[in-house]
């Protein structure tokens, strides 16, 4: 009998201490895509490593390679790979030979193509266990196949290849896990219909890289040193970098779909960043605690915009795409092969600290690292020549998790000697001494405490071991996956047609891809060397003849970025004039998505704004708690209020949440807000009201055919929205029309139809509430971008 013969041989070789320990049950490992590239390069070697590590654990194993290829050729391809498996250098040749021979005997190939073949595989596993008298501990199915095949395979496993009750199932999924939030949600929903959350292990192989996998343990073991300095008061910035010298040749089909952000930043670099920024759980070995802290770190990230990223493409990429994908000579690809992204967290620990994520192909070196650079508060009175070169407090202070390649060419953890000597686990990391002339980030290696792994392990070997041990914190849960895509998708949408900086590749890039951070945004340091004109894109100068009025009122129009810049300046000028005249400025702001970019512009560029003398009011609010992400106040706070110095008593959220209930008439929230306005705003005339326009012509939360707010004496009203959340609170049209100035902001192609319609209709507020905005003794100005105006 096969398994028994294998076990006896291993026992004879001294791999197992006693027969009694061969009783913990049997594990069947099924590798789908067993003859593919990933399996050949990493997965079979990782499974062999698992077998070597666990052969004395008390579990018995069989390994089932599976693919669509027919039996004989598939078998041949698979065994060609297995024959080349290697043992670690410290393994004795005799034991290595025996274990390799046993691994080959325990491995078999299956053609898995139909529902029937999965039923057959299940029967074979059950028969084998029955013959050997073994109890089944669990099954691992490793999906090394394209994601489009996941659902069908999942259906077959669920219906006919699950282990019996009492045994566990672990399905391992390779990225990409979707293309954006919507596709990730769809794939997640399909998989969830077949597998429970605890059964799914989504692999990001970067979490198996030894330096990345050690970030959390390092933080945990060095709490005494890090607790005082691991925060915004001490950290200057964090860099998470993966540079590659290779290009995308041979992979342009994949790359055209994904690009560098989806390929590297959304997963590998973001995961490493989460390990750095998340709050440390009390017990880092508890997977559920780690995953919860990681999710909270995702939720504290500030949203990305177009100006959060700089993008590039190496010059040969376009011709490679044309050749490999048989595109026309004039085909233009907008796929970035280089990206630098600036991320901020709104958590108390990290607020204001810039996190830079950078990756690209065809760069000058191959290297990966996570670098935490600390602020240096020291001033050294000694001349440099007299200082202790290693421990001087005036030298740069940093901690580096060196992922691999580069000057060190090995995974490592480096800590500046003028910080602290770190605690490192003796069995797995050792202090290393490198060449004296080697410099890392401008400092000689002797300036650091340097630690490298006692035994270097391939990332897939580490992850396969974690799958075996059921360590979920090394994998991507559905909740964390969707949080990540929720964070990255808005940026991906906003940059889909952004011009890319072309770069020659390799050493010739010189300073072309250097970028800098200014006011919370990033931009290339050097100007574009050659201006490439795209005749299909009209520039603002092409629209000089546009009418300067809209609905008989002044019109300001430009591309959205320039328009927001102009609007922000106009609001600041109005505020400054008003404060100079009356000592305070009352500003009422609308909710929705359009004002978000304006809020961010005001927060990051208008430092002379008289916030100290400004009162902030809400034009409308959704009937949800103010801490709810749907709340207009929540958005206003996130994107503006927390970044500027408005006195606490000058902020006036709408009272939608009274007596632990939302927008109940008896609570008289509308009356309370109206009284507050009357008490503080002279003649109840706001100095400036900012409005938007919905595609149905609504403004504020005043909707077509609304029963409240379009006329009458009420200043603040409750209204009903046709979309969720239905209940709203809003300033009434008569109150809005008492304002000294009203600005209406309209952005995007989606507003083109309503903009065209409004240019033709008269004063019909019941049908089109925005048409009823007409300040009785003030000015109305329209700010409409070219896309909304011209389509």
mmCIF file of C-alpha atoms in Angstrom, residues 35 67-78 109-113:
data_model
loop_
_atom_site.group_PDB
_atom_site.id
_atom_site.type_symbol
_atom_site.label_atom_id
_atom_site.label_comp_id
_atom_site.label_asym_id
_atom_site.label_seq_id
_atom_site.Cartn_x
_atom_site.Cartn_y
_atom_site.Cartn_z
ATOM 1 C CA UNK A 35 1.506 22.445 -15.355
ATOM 2 C CA UNK A 67 -5.068 20.667 -15.216
ATOM 3 C CA UNK A 68 -7.115 20.600 -18.420
ATOM 4 C CA UNK A 69 -4.311 18.800 -20.275
ATOM 5 C CA UNK A 70 -4.995 15.140 -21.120
ATOM 6 C CA UNK A 71 -3.636 12.452 -18.780
ATOM 7 C CA UNK A 72 -0.417 11.331 -20.504
ATOM 8 C CA UNK A 73 1.007 14.684 -21.664
ATOM 9 C CA UNK A 74 -0.107 16.299 -18.372
ATOM 10 C CA UNK A 75 1.587 13.588 -16.343
ATOM 11 C CA UNK A 76 4.782 13.990 -18.360
ATOM 12 C CA UNK A 77 4.821 17.784 -17.940
ATOM 13 C CA UNK A 78 4.174 17.555 -14.218
ATOM 14 C CA UNK A 109 -1.784 13.868 -12.073
ATOM 15 C CA UNK A 110 -5.513 14.238 -12.901
ATOM 16 C CA UNK A 111 -7.287 15.804 -15.824
ATOM 17 C CA UNK A 112 -10.014 17.925 -14.190
ATOM 18 C CA UNK A 113 -12.329 19.221 -16.865
#
